[in-house]
């Protein structure tokens, strides 16, 4: 590779690295950031454990992800307030991957997804997040909340997780197992933890009731010897040594598609979370490309320590903002506190009942649903409601990435339909007043022999054929004038339809004249041959006034109209046409 290319490549990467301003911000109010980071760590501990268990790789994988990915994403990401780690949305994607490829496959997928995220950052793809419509995001979030809640059913019922990768099937089998062997102790702990979290959030939002509820459930299980409440189990006292032993080069091809899904989800959720953080503060704005770069490094490193793929976490980021965080130091502190817990408190953490973690995630799923936002979008337009419901159902029944794709496609199709409806073609009752003519006489002339149409809005593939049908109905006229000054945009389909319409009218002996074609429309009209057809025998005019004068001249020469005794001189550029 030549030196200039290397220089440009390094410049692209260097622009994604943390700047001096990012580091300076960390020293402005360290006390506030340290306190915020400690609070977020307390909130994140049960979530990291729960999502690790739900993913199928175990609680230790969740902790490793929170520590390693949380630190790297905080340092190299594009948001001063973002907190990253294992999330429920990512867990939903990982469950079927674990079932099909095993733990090693999940780690490999995370590694590949990290490389993809870095490539997206270098390609400056972060800006495209702004094009995801709100109904897709809300439907996606609603679907994820439902899936996360259903995933906790086996743990909350105290039964072993049944085989399967479809959450509805697994939930049904867990309920059947519970009916055969009920475990009311687990149900009681899960419901108590969820109820305490939900009630506490309304009563004292600043208090991390998740950790309070988990501690209370653990103490209850230990003091009363509730053997039916199965604990997490032994955890390693520290992070494992970095290793690539899980990597199987022969399986890379089959893991490429799951990696694309993981990378797409990581990008979508991280950028959405960073946008939420910006909206909760004043003066903070994330860099989407840097955020993708930070998430890429985080997902590249986490699998080396046995961690699952990570994303920006909306709930933890919101806690970080609400507790006063102002720089990356808060998210780094969150990762450091969790690392201390891994090294110093693993024996205590291992005693937490699985049912308690299920209760935490059940409450988390409930709190993810913003009823007000859902109601507002559902009432906005019928199209928004359809996109929201369809995305949510697809998330629950199919796959998260497919759900987003389906939502985007449907939203795009409905948007095109709405834009196409704005295009219209109206018959003009009379044209601008011509010198030397009486307005009533001119109106009678146009009504009898000439029809002028004004085309408004976009003329493109979504509605162009309707335009062709309307023109095909023109009858009992000799000249049609198309006023195109108000055409907002025209594509190849619109230009072809216009050409077909002109040819059809010409075959019927109707002359077509145009006025007001914009410079930006000439390229597409010329590319399909429509411009040459419109210019035939000088039938393109700058103004409607000139087109009407030419139309009168044509009709007079054709013998349709009598030639006046005192003929008005034709407008410049207008040529008389021979009779047909």
XYZ file of C-alpha atoms in Angstrom:
580
model
C 0.000 0.000 0.000
C 1.382 3.419 -0.946
C 2.374 5.987 1.663
C -0.495 8.417 0.821
C -3.046 5.616 1.251
C -1.504 4.629 4.570
C -1.586 8.255 5.632
C -5.266 8.598 4.785
C -6.100 5.329 6.551
C -4.262 6.412 9.687
C -5.965 9.800 9.523
C -9.373 8.092 9.425
C -8.534 5.976 12.468
C -6.892 8.825 14.362
C -10.041 10.925 14.019
C -11.900 8.195 15.937
C -9.533 8.139 18.923
C -10.254 10.099 22.141
C -9.220 13.732 21.940
C -7.659 16.003 24.492
C -11.031 17.552 25.300
C -12.396 14.135 26.301
C -9.572 13.598 28.769
C -9.727 17.139 30.158
C -13.455 16.721 30.863
C -12.693 13.785 33.151
C -10.882 16.100 35.592
C -13.519 18.819 35.873
C -15.715 17.273 38.544
C -14.228 13.892 39.504
C -16.146 13.572 42.771
C -19.514 13.777 41.046
C -18.415 11.319 38.342
C -17.043 8.840 40.887
C -20.324 8.884 42.818
C -22.338 8.419 39.626
C -20.105 5.514 38.569
C -20.550 3.805 41.944
C -24.333 4.152 41.703
C -24.394 2.743 38.170
C -22.214 -0.199 39.244
C -24.690 -1.096 41.985
C -27.517 -0.994 39.452
C -25.492 -2.875 36.822
C -24.341 -5.793 39.020
C -27.620 -7.762 39.076
C -28.275 -6.883 35.425
C -24.855 -8.123 34.342
C -25.352 -11.350 36.277
C -28.891 -11.820 34.979
C -28.100 -11.160 31.339
C -25.071 -13.443 31.545
C -27.249 -16.260 32.849
C -29.972 -15.541 30.265
C -27.479 -15.624 27.394
C -26.520 -19.191 28.263
C -22.846 -18.457 29.012
C -23.296 -17.942 32.747
C -23.075 -15.105 35.242
C -19.281 -14.897 34.915
C -19.654 -14.006 31.219
C -21.974 -11.138 32.106
C -19.523 -9.776 34.683
C -16.569 -10.065 32.293
C -18.532 -8.168 29.635
C -19.508 -5.404 32.049
C -15.914 -4.924 33.164
C -13.959 -5.252 29.904
C -16.467 -3.909 27.393
C -17.692 -1.277 29.853
C -14.197 0.144 30.308
C -13.164 0.128 26.635
C -16.453 1.557 25.353
C -16.275 4.299 27.996
C -12.731 5.250 27.031
C -12.978 5.037 23.238
C -16.695 5.638 22.625
C -18.283 8.776 21.263
C -20.415 9.693 24.281
C -19.287 11.127 27.610
C -22.304 9.588 29.341
C -22.790 6.174 27.728
C -22.557 3.054 29.916
C -22.030 -0.232 28.059
C -22.301 -3.876 28.960
C -24.505 -6.930 28.444
C -28.071 -5.993 27.567
C -31.393 -7.709 27.215
C -31.649 -6.986 23.517
C -28.313 -8.665 22.852
C -29.294 -11.605 25.034
C -32.325 -12.155 22.830
C -30.040 -12.528 19.796
C -27.469 -14.687 21.593
C -29.797 -17.397 22.885
C -30.372 -19.067 19.481
C -26.663 -18.675 18.637
C -25.700 -20.519 21.840
C -28.224 -23.250 21.067
C -26.838 -23.764 17.555
C -23.105 -23.076 17.874
C -22.323 -23.330 21.593
C -20.374 -20.887 23.817
C -17.377 -20.854 21.474
C -19.605 -19.767 18.613
C -20.931 -16.837 20.638
C -17.411 -15.646 21.466
C -16.402 -15.899 17.803
C -19.506 -14.005 16.744
C -18.637 -11.237 19.196
C -15.119 -11.016 17.789
C -16.332 -10.750 14.179
C -19.013 -8.234 15.163
C -16.336 -6.070 16.801
C -14.372 -5.954 13.549
C -17.554 -5.062 11.642
C -18.337 -2.198 14.020
C -14.825 -0.789 13.601
C -15.253 -0.996 9.816
C -18.582 0.864 10.082
C -16.898 3.556 12.173
C -14.072 4.020 9.665
C -16.688 4.208 6.881
C -18.499 6.958 8.839
C -21.774 5.022 8.929
C -22.937 6.313 12.324
C -24.878 9.236 10.873
C -27.432 6.921 9.261
C -28.963 6.129 12.651
C -30.996 9.330 12.353
C -33.010 7.765 9.545
C -34.552 5.070 11.769
C -38.185 6.182 12.376
C -39.536 6.492 15.910
C -42.283 3.840 15.408
C -39.600 1.296 14.468
C -37.560 2.136 17.586
C -40.587 2.004 19.888
C -41.876 -1.229 18.365
C -38.401 -2.723 18.605
C -38.162 -1.747 22.294
C -41.632 -3.124 23.052
C -40.790 -6.418 21.361
C -37.491 -6.709 23.248
C -39.245 -6.056 26.544
C -41.697 -8.881 25.823
C -38.906 -11.273 24.859
C -36.824 -10.427 27.949
C -39.844 -10.973 30.188
C -40.617 -14.352 28.577
C -36.969 -15.416 28.869
C -37.204 -15.069 32.658
C -40.179 -17.402 33.013
C -38.091 -20.585 33.602
C -35.951 -18.877 36.263
C -38.936 -17.253 37.935
C -40.771 -20.607 38.050
C -37.707 -22.385 39.413
C -37.440 -24.935 36.603
C -34.483 -25.824 34.399
C -34.495 -23.983 31.102
C -36.104 -26.232 28.462
C -34.407 -26.930 25.145
C -35.179 -24.643 22.224
C -34.266 -21.299 20.714
C -37.783 -19.856 20.248
C -38.776 -17.931 23.330
C -42.498 -18.691 23.041
C -41.829 -22.441 22.801
C -39.367 -22.379 25.708
C -41.820 -20.403 27.851
C -44.647 -22.861 27.159
C -42.458 -25.844 28.036
C -41.332 -24.147 31.257
C -44.949 -23.574 32.287
C -45.753 -27.226 31.573
C -42.796 -28.321 33.727
C -43.903 -26.017 36.542
C -47.416 -27.478 36.466
C -45.914 -30.951 36.905
C -43.413 -29.869 39.605
C -44.425 -26.500 41.108
C -41.753 -24.410 42.885
C -43.600 -21.696 44.765
C -40.468 -20.563 46.582
C -38.861 -19.420 43.341
C -42.086 -17.763 42.206
C -42.370 -15.893 45.501
C -38.771 -14.619 45.372
C -39.047 -13.503 41.730
C -42.340 -11.680 42.255
C -41.132 -10.077 45.491
C -37.959 -8.754 43.836
C -39.876 -7.424 40.817
C -42.547 -5.811 43.004
C -39.954 -4.158 45.270
C -38.092 -2.751 42.269
C -41.199 -1.396 40.559
C -42.710 0.081 43.716
C -39.357 1.478 44.858
C -38.747 3.165 41.503
C -41.989 5.116 41.937
C -41.382 5.889 45.597
C -37.657 6.758 45.603
C -36.300 6.823 42.033
C -32.768 7.715 43.191
C -32.384 4.551 45.310
C -30.981 1.466 43.485
C -33.728 -0.906 44.581
C -32.462 -3.662 42.293
C -29.460 -4.351 44.511
C -31.578 -3.868 47.641
C -34.082 -6.450 46.399
C -31.363 -8.928 45.401
C -29.617 -8.636 48.783
C -32.935 -9.109 50.591
C -33.795 -12.180 48.505
C -30.327 -13.681 49.050
C -30.464 -13.153 52.816
C -33.965 -14.630 52.956
C -32.862 -17.734 51.036
C -29.814 -18.192 53.291
C -31.515 -17.525 56.643
C -34.523 -19.744 55.981
C -32.548 -22.407 54.089
C -34.746 -22.202 51.033
C -33.204 -25.062 49.103
C -35.728 -24.654 46.301
C -34.153 -21.266 45.473
C -31.191 -22.392 43.358
C -28.187 -20.017 43.584
C -26.021 -18.794 40.713
C -23.213 -21.161 41.648
C -19.454 -20.774 41.906
C -17.884 -17.775 40.205
C -14.167 -17.374 39.416
C -12.383 -14.876 41.678
C -11.137 -12.708 38.837
C -11.175 -12.397 35.093
C -9.817 -15.282 33.010
C -6.562 -14.955 31.098
C -7.142 -13.528 27.589
C -7.328 -16.348 25.071
C -8.303 -17.141 21.493
C -8.679 -20.855 22.169
C -12.396 -20.647 21.318
C -11.681 -19.577 17.733
C -12.406 -22.211 15.087
C -11.321 -20.957 11.620
C -13.452 -23.606 9.930
C -16.634 -22.212 11.478
C -16.079 -18.578 10.480
C -18.160 -18.853 7.309
C -21.235 -20.188 9.074
C -20.926 -17.556 11.837
C -20.799 -14.603 9.483
C -24.582 -14.122 9.286
C -25.079 -14.202 13.103
C -22.172 -11.763 13.427
C -23.895 -9.343 11.057
C -27.016 -9.530 13.224
C -25.004 -8.904 16.403
C -23.094 -5.978 14.859
C -26.296 -4.416 13.527
C -27.977 -4.695 16.905
C -24.926 -3.343 18.760
C -24.783 -0.337 16.438
C -28.518 0.341 16.620
C -28.890 0.033 20.385
C -25.654 1.889 21.210
C -26.441 4.872 19.002
C -30.020 4.942 20.268
C -28.803 4.905 23.868
C -26.300 7.694 23.182
C -29.069 9.774 21.571
C -31.254 9.254 24.641
C -28.382 10.457 26.849
C -27.985 13.606 24.723
C -31.685 14.331 25.088
C -31.491 14.078 28.888
C -28.745 16.721 29.192
C -27.797 20.167 27.957
C -24.573 20.705 26.048
C -23.756 17.027 25.437
C -23.660 15.579 21.910
C -22.215 12.206 21.034
C -20.104 11.392 17.983
C -21.831 8.408 16.310
C -18.723 7.215 14.451
C -16.571 7.307 17.585
C -19.317 5.444 19.419
C -19.257 2.673 16.823
C -15.463 2.553 17.102
C -15.595 2.241 20.894
C -18.244 -0.472 20.723
C -16.141 -2.272 18.115
C -13.080 -2.329 20.383
C -15.253 -3.416 23.314
C -16.699 -6.346 21.383
C -13.294 -7.233 20.014
C -11.830 -7.528 23.541
C -14.730 -8.956 25.573
C -14.676 -12.442 23.942
C -10.989 -12.813 24.825
C -12.050 -12.778 28.493
C -15.094 -15.011 27.982
C -17.541 -12.123 27.706
C -20.643 -11.882 25.530
C -21.174 -9.135 22.910
C -21.991 -5.768 24.443
C -23.913 -2.626 23.521
C -24.718 0.709 25.047
C -27.238 0.124 27.840
C -30.126 2.584 27.904
C -31.214 1.886 31.500
C -27.689 2.148 32.953
C -26.921 5.204 30.833
C -30.081 6.891 32.111
C -29.054 6.187 35.726
C -25.620 7.606 34.949
C -27.120 10.846 33.622
C -29.644 11.206 36.441
C -26.963 10.829 39.120
C -24.953 13.741 37.717
C -22.293 12.189 35.493
C -20.486 14.659 33.272
C -17.622 12.716 31.706
C -16.316 9.273 30.803
C -14.901 8.901 34.298
C -18.307 7.784 35.588
C -18.585 4.862 33.149
C -14.944 3.906 33.817
C -15.674 3.936 37.556
C -18.672 1.662 36.983
C -16.395 -0.868 35.257
C -13.729 -0.564 37.958
C -16.212 -1.160 40.806
C -17.554 -4.259 39.052
C -13.965 -5.481 38.624
C -13.398 -5.129 42.372
C -16.569 -7.128 43.011
C -15.339 -9.851 40.649
C -12.035 -10.141 42.491
C -13.177 -9.608 46.075
C -16.816 -10.667 46.406
C -17.247 -13.627 44.044
C -18.183 -16.071 46.884
C -20.945 -13.747 48.089
C -22.285 -13.062 44.594
C -22.420 -16.809 43.867
C -25.134 -17.228 46.530
C -27.670 -14.987 44.784
C -30.770 -17.049 43.830
C -31.456 -17.364 40.135
C -35.099 -16.512 40.837
C -34.006 -13.150 42.269
C -32.152 -12.324 39.058
C -35.215 -13.375 37.078
C -37.252 -10.922 39.153
C -34.758 -8.133 38.400
C -35.045 -8.723 34.673
C -38.835 -9.020 34.813
C -38.986 -5.582 36.421
C -36.470 -4.278 33.883
C -38.665 -5.529 31.027
C -41.717 -3.794 32.503
C -39.810 -0.516 32.937
C -38.597 -0.625 29.330
C -42.151 -0.079 28.083
C -42.966 3.640 27.858
C -46.758 3.582 27.731
C -46.979 7.298 26.992
C -44.684 7.062 23.958
C -46.518 4.010 22.630
C -49.883 5.700 23.004
C -48.658 8.890 21.314
C -47.234 7.040 18.293
C -50.281 4.777 17.990
C -52.526 7.841 17.884
C -50.330 9.844 15.495
C -51.242 8.179 12.196
C -52.507 4.799 11.110
C -49.213 4.161 9.307
C -47.187 4.801 12.481
C -49.406 2.427 14.436
C -49.001 -0.297 11.795
C -45.193 0.046 11.789
C -45.039 -0.039 15.591
C -47.196 -3.159 15.944
C -45.540 -4.958 13.051
C -42.025 -4.312 14.389
C -42.998 -5.459 17.888
C -44.635 -8.660 16.620
C -41.683 -9.420 14.330
C -39.274 -8.913 17.242
C -41.235 -11.357 19.344
C -41.855 -13.976 16.656
C -38.815 -13.755 14.386
C -35.485 -12.056 14.995
C -34.467 -8.614 16.235
C -32.499 -7.625 13.149
C -35.186 -8.974 10.806
C -37.730 -7.052 12.855
C -35.856 -3.779 12.352
C -35.447 -4.497 8.636
C -39.160 -5.286 8.285
C -40.063 -2.161 10.226
C -37.794 0.018 8.061
C -39.126 -1.481 4.818
C -42.760 -1.040 5.822
C -42.126 2.467 7.178
C -40.337 3.383 3.959
C -43.123 1.985 1.793
C -45.783 3.866 3.756
C -43.730 7.066 3.617
C -43.368 6.731 -0.166
C -47.099 6.151 -0.437
C -47.770 9.320 1.551
C -45.313 11.338 -0.550
C -46.758 9.945 -3.779
C -50.211 11.100 -2.713
C -48.901 14.660 -2.529
C -48.203 14.635 -6.283
C -51.196 15.890 -8.229
C -52.079 17.213 -11.651
C -54.666 19.967 -11.775
C -56.317 21.400 -14.852
C -55.817 25.160 -15.023
C -59.061 26.950 -15.830
C -57.340 29.818 -17.579
C -53.773 30.914 -18.159
C -52.107 34.271 -17.479
C -53.663 37.174 -19.371
C -52.312 37.640 -22.891
C -51.709 41.133 -24.301
C -54.433 42.268 -26.660
C -56.909 39.563 -25.646
C -60.054 39.691 -23.568
C -59.860 37.369 -20.528
C -63.291 35.824 -21.191
C -62.373 35.170 -24.824
C -59.125 33.519 -23.690
C -60.969 31.361 -21.173
C -63.370 30.190 -23.882
C -60.427 29.389 -26.154
C -58.703 27.253 -23.545
C -61.885 25.483 -22.558
C -62.621 24.517 -26.161
C -59.263 23.671 -27.683
C -56.436 23.825 -25.106
C -56.017 22.208 -21.705
C -53.287 23.389 -19.343
C -52.211 21.102 -16.482
C -50.124 22.168 -13.511
C -48.086 19.303 -12.018
C -47.379 19.739 -8.295
C -45.114 17.677 -6.063
C -42.772 14.782 -6.841
C -43.085 12.789 -10.056
C -41.342 9.522 -9.189
C -41.860 5.776 -9.249
C -44.332 5.633 -6.350
C -47.026 7.677 -8.106
C -45.940 8.286 -11.683
C -48.329 5.789 -13.281
C -51.314 7.564 -11.792
C -50.123 10.621 -13.725
C -50.076 8.579 -16.949
C -53.642 7.368 -16.385
C -54.907 10.901 -15.814
C -53.315 12.185 -19.013
C -54.662 9.204 -20.974
C -58.203 10.407 -20.196
C -57.664 13.732 -21.976
C -60.182 14.072 -24.862
C -61.660 16.663 -27.273
C -58.603 18.930 -27.167
C -55.953 19.824 -29.712
C -53.162 21.116 -27.404
C -52.082 20.061 -23.901
C -49.775 22.370 -21.951
C -47.831 20.816 -19.057
C -46.743 23.387 -16.490
C -43.739 21.789 -14.728
C -42.344 24.625 -12.644
C -43.813 23.113 -9.465
C -42.486 19.577 -9.940
C -40.451 19.016 -6.749
C -38.416 16.076 -8.057
C -38.486 13.607 -10.907
C -36.765 10.232 -11.250
C -36.189 7.886 -14.199
C -39.606 6.256 -13.757
C -41.355 9.613 -13.729
C -39.419 10.735 -16.815
C -40.301 7.522 -18.687
C -43.977 7.860 -17.755
C -43.931 11.467 -18.947
C -42.358 10.371 -22.234
C -44.987 7.622 -22.683
C -47.789 10.098 -21.980
C -46.469 12.583 -24.552
C -46.071 9.853 -27.202
C -49.602 8.582 -26.523
C -51.082 12.075 -26.891
C -49.097 12.726 -30.062
C -50.404 9.491 -31.588
C -53.919 10.779 -30.960
C -53.121 14.027 -32.799
C -52.784 16.111 -29.633
C -49.819 18.492 -29.465
C -48.012 18.612 -26.096
C -46.203 21.762 -25.005
C -44.297 22.304 -21.761
C -43.271 25.265 -19.669
C -41.084 25.846 -16.644
C -38.796 22.798 -16.786
C -36.159 23.315 -14.086
C -32.425 22.926 -14.768
C -32.152 20.105 -12.247
C -34.806 18.080 -14.122
C -33.139 18.234 -17.528
C -30.559 15.520 -16.858
C -33.092 12.798 -16.000
C -35.461 13.868 -18.785
C -32.604 13.826 -21.277
C -31.321 10.423 -20.153
C -34.566 8.663 -21.136
C -35.184 10.694 -24.306
C -38.105 12.667 -22.897
C -36.409 16.055 -23.253
C -35.845 15.642 -27.013
C -39.499 14.688 -27.403
C -40.662 17.751 -25.460
C -38.375 20.006 -27.485
C -39.742 18.631 -30.790
C -40.596 21.505 -33.159
C -39.941 24.054 -30.432
C -42.621 22.966 -27.966
C -40.679 23.721 -24.789
C -41.098 27.213 -23.327
C -39.759 29.081 -20.349
C -43.163 30.457 -19.329
C -46.777 29.413 -19.601
C -47.541 32.724 -21.292
C -45.252 31.827 -24.206
C -46.694 28.294 -24.420
C -50.258 29.610 -24.691
C -49.272 32.040 -27.399
C -47.614 29.200 -29.336
C -50.687 27.003 -28.858
C -52.950 29.715 -30.325
C -50.586 30.151 -33.250
C -50.565 26.403 -33.908
C -54.366 26.218 -33.892
C -54.659 29.204 -36.186
C -52.183 27.690 -38.662
C -54.056 24.401 -38.509
C -57.282 26.175 -39.426
C -58.970 25.383 -36.157
C -59.151 29.060 -35.204
C -59.600 32.071 -37.481
C -56.565 34.297 -37.862
C -57.349 37.706 -36.350
C -57.061 40.801 -38.507
C -54.471 42.334 -36.192
C -52.335 39.420 -35.194
C -50.235 39.718 -32.106
C -46.575 39.082 -32.806
C -45.522 35.654 -31.547
C -43.377 35.501 -28.451
C -39.616 35.255 -29.063
C -38.496 31.716 -29.793
C -41.951 30.520 -30.900
C -42.083 29.032 -34.371
C -45.183 28.599 -36.465
C -46.090 25.016 -37.139
C -47.475 23.645 -40.400
C -51.058 22.347 -40.489
C -51.652 18.710 -39.718
